[in-house]
GROMACS .gro file of C-alpha atoms in nm:
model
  213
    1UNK     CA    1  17.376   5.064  13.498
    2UNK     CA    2  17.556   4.845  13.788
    3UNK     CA    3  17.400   4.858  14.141
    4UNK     CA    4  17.628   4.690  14.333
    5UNK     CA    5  17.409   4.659  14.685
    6UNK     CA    6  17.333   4.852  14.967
    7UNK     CA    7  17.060   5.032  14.731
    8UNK     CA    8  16.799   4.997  14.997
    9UNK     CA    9  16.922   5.037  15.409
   10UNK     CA   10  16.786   4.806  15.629
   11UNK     CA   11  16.667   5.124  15.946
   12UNK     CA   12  16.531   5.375  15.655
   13UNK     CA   13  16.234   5.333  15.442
   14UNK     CA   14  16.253   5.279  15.099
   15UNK     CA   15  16.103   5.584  14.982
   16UNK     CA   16  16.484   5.701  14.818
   17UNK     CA   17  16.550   5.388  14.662
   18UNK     CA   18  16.197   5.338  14.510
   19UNK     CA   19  16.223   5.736  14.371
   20UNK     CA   20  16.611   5.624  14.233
   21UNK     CA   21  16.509   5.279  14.048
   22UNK     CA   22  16.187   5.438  13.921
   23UNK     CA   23  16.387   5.711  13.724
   24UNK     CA   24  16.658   5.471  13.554
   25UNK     CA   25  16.457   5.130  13.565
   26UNK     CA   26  16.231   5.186  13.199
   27UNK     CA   27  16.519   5.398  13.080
   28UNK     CA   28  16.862   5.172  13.118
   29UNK     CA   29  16.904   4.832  13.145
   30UNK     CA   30  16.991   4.772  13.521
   31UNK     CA   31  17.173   4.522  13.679
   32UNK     CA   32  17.157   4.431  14.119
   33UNK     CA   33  17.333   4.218  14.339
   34UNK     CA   34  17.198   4.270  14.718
   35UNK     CA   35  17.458   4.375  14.979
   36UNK     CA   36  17.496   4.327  15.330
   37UNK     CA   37  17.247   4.622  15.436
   38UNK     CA   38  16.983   4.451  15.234
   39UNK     CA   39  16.988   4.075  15.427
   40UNK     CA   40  17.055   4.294  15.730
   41UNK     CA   41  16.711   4.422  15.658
   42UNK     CA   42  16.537   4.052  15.703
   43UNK     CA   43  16.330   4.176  15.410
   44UNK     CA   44  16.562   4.071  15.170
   45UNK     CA   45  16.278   3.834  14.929
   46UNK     CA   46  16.053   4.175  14.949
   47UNK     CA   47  16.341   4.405  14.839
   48UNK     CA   48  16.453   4.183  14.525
   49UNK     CA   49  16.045   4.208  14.413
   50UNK     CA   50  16.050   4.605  14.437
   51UNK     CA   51  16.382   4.593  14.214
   52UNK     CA   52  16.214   4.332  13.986
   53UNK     CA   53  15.880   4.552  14.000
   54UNK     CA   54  16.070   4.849  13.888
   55UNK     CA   55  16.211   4.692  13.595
   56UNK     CA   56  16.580   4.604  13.712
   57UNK     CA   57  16.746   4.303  13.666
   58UNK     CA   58  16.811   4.072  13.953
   59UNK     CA   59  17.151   3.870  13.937
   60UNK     CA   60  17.239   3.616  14.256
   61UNK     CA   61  17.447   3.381  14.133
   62UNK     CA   62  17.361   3.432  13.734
   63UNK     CA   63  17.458   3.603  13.452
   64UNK     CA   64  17.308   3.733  13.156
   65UNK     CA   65  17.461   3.829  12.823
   66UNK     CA   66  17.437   4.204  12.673
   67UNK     CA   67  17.483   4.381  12.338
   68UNK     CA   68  17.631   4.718  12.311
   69UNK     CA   69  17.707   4.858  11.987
   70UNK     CA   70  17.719   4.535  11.869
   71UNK     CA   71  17.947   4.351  12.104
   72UNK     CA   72  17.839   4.125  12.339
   73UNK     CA   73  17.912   4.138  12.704
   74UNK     CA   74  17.856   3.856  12.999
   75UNK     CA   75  17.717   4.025  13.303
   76UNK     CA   76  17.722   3.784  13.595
   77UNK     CA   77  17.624   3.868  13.965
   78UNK     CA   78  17.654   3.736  14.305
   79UNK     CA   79  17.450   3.861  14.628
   80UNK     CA   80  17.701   3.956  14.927
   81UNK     CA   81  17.844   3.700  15.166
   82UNK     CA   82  17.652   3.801  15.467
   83UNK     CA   83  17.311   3.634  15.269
   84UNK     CA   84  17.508   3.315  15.356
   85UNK     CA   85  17.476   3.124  15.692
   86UNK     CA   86  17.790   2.901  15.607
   87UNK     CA   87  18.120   3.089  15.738
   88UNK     CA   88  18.511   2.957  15.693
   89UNK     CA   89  18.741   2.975  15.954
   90UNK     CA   90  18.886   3.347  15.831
   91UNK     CA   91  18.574   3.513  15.867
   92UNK     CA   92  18.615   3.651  15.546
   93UNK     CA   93  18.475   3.419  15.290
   94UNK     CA   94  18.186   3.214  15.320
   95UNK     CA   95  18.182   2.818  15.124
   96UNK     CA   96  17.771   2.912  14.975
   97UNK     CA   97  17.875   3.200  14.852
   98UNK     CA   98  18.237   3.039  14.648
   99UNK     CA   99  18.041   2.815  14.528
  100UNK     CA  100  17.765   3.067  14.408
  101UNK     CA  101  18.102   3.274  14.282
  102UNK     CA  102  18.186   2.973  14.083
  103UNK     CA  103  17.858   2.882  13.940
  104UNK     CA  104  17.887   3.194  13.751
  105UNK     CA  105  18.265   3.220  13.668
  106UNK     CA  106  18.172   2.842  13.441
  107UNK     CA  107  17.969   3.038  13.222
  108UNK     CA  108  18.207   3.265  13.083
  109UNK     CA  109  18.300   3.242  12.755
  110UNK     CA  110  18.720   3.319  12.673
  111UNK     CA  111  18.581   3.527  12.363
  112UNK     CA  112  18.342   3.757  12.551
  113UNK     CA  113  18.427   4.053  12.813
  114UNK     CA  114  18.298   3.965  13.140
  115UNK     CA  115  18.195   4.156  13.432
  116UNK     CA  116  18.146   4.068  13.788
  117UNK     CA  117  17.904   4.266  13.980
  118UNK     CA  118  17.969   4.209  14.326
  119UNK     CA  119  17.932   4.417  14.662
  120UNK     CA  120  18.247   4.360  14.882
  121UNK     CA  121  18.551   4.462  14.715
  122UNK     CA  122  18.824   4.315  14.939
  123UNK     CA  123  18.775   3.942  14.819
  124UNK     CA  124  19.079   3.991  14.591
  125UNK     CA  125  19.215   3.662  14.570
  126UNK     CA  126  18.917   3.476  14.451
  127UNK     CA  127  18.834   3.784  14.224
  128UNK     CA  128  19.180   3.705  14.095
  129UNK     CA  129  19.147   3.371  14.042
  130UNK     CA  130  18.823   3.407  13.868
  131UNK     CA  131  18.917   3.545  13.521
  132UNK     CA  132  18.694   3.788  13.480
  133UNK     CA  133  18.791   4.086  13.278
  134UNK     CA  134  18.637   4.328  13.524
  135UNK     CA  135  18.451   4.249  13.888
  136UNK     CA  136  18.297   4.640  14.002
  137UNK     CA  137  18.235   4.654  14.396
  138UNK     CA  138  18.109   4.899  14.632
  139UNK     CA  139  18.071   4.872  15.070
  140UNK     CA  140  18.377   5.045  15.157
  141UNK     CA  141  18.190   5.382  15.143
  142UNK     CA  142  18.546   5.541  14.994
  143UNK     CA  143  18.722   5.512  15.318
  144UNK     CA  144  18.458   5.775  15.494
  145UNK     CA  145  18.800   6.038  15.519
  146UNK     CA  146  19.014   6.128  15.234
  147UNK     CA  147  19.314   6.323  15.124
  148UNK     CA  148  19.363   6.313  14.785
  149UNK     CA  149  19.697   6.200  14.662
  150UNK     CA  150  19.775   6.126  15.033
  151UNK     CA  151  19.482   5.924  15.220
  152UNK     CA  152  19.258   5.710  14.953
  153UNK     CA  153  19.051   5.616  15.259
  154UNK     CA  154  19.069   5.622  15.634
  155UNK     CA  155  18.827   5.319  15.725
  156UNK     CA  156  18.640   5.061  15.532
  157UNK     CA  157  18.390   4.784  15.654
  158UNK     CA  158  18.556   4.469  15.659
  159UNK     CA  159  18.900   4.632  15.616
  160UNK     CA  160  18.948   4.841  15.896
  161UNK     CA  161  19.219   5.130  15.926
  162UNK     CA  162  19.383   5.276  15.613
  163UNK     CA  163  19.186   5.046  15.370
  164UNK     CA  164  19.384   4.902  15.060
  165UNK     CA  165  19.042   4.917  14.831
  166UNK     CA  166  18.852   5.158  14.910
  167UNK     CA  167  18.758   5.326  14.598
  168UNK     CA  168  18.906   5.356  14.222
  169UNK     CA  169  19.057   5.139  14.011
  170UNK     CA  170  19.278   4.817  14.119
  171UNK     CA  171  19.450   4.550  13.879
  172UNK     CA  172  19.411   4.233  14.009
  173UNK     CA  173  19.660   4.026  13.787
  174UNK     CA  174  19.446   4.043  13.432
  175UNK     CA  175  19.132   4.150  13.605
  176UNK     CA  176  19.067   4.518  13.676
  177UNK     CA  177  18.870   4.583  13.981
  178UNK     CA  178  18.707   4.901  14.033
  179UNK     CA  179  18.505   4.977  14.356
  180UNK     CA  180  18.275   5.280  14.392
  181UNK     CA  181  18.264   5.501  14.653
  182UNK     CA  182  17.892   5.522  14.651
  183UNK     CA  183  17.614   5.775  14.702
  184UNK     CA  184  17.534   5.688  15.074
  185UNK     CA  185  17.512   6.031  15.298
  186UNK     CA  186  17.417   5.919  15.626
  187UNK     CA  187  17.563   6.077  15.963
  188UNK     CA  188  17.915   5.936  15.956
  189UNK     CA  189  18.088   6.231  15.780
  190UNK     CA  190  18.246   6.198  15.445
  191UNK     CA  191  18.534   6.414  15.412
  192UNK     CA  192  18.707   6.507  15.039
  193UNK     CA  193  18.470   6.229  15.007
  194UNK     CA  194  18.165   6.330  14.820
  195UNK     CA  195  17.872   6.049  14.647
  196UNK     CA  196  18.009   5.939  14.307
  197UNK     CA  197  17.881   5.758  14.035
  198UNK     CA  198  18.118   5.604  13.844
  199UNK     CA  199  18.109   5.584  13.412
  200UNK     CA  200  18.375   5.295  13.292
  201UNK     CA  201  18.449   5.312  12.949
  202UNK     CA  202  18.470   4.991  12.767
  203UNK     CA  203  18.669   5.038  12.483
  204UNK     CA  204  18.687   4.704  12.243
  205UNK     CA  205  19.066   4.667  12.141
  206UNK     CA  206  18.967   4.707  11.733
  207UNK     CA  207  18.877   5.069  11.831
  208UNK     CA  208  19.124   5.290  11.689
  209UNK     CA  209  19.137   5.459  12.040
  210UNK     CA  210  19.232   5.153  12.222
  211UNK     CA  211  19.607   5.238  12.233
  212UNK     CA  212  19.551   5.597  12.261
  213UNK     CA  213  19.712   5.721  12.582
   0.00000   0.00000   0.00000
């Protein structure tokens, strides 16, 4: 399982997110990178123990290597950009956290299937660069308004009005993004826009169902 941040808010108590983690933590193997809601929260240190308490796995800036029906799979994870005080002239990305991007994009391996877990899904271009096989995002809370097959999403944090990534599944040169739309139901309305959570299938290229359409 892939928590990709904003698990715990930084006005509410934790009582939802402890009652969550508890239930899949001893029965999954869990992966968490911290988003922006959880440095917003100045309690950051604290919220990492809970998810380390509760048996989930911590990444910020490493990665850890997996076996699933016998194949192996690099897991790397870096905590949102807003956990950085550092800030480039764009606003957008921040140097710390490139370089924390980089520290784990030099431990993939060209024979293994890697997989970014990261919070903001608008960094495209370094996710391109990157070569993972797939980087999985969240924070764009699936636009807040949809119309399916019309309006993927009205407006996303950090991408304003009519949001080019706010939820599904983007190819990003050889890199496949796909950003949730998240189980958050505060009181900004989500229309056609209910929680999700999303299953990827990972389907190794020997399987005869690889090709399938």
């Amino acid at each position: 399982i892939l928590l990709a941040g904003d698990i715990a808010d930084d006005k509410g108590p934790h009582n939802g997110t402890v009652q969550l983690l508890a239930a899949i933590g001893q029965r999954y193997p869990c992966y968490y990178v911290a988003g922006n809601h959880e440095f917003r929260s100045l309690e950051i240190q604290n919220i990492k123990a809970m998810m380390r308490a509760l048996h989930i796995h911590v990444l910020e800036g490493n990665s850890v290597t997996v076996e699933i029906n016998g194949v192996p799979l690099r897991i790397s994870g870096i905590d949102d950009p807003s956990g950085f005080p550092v800030q480039a002239a764009d606003g957008r990305l921040f140097s710390c956290w490139d370089e924390e991007l980089q520290s784990v994009v030099s431990t993939n391996a060209a024979d293994m299937y890697s997989i970014l877990l990261t919070h903001r899904p608008e960094l495209t271009e370094s996710y391109r660069s990157s070569g993972f096989d797939l980087v999985v995002a969240g924070h764009a809370h699936g636009g807040q308004v949809r119309i399916p097959g019309i309006l993927n999403g009205l407006y996303a944090p950090q991408q304003g009005i009519l949001p080019k990534y706010a939820g599904g599944r983007y190819q990003l040169g050889k890199t496949a993004l796909i950003v949730s739309r998240g189980l958050c139901k505060n009181r900004r309305p989500r229309v056609f826009n209910p929680p999700e959570v999303v299953v990827i299938d990972i389907i190794p290229a020997r399987y005869p169902l690889a090709n399938a359409e």
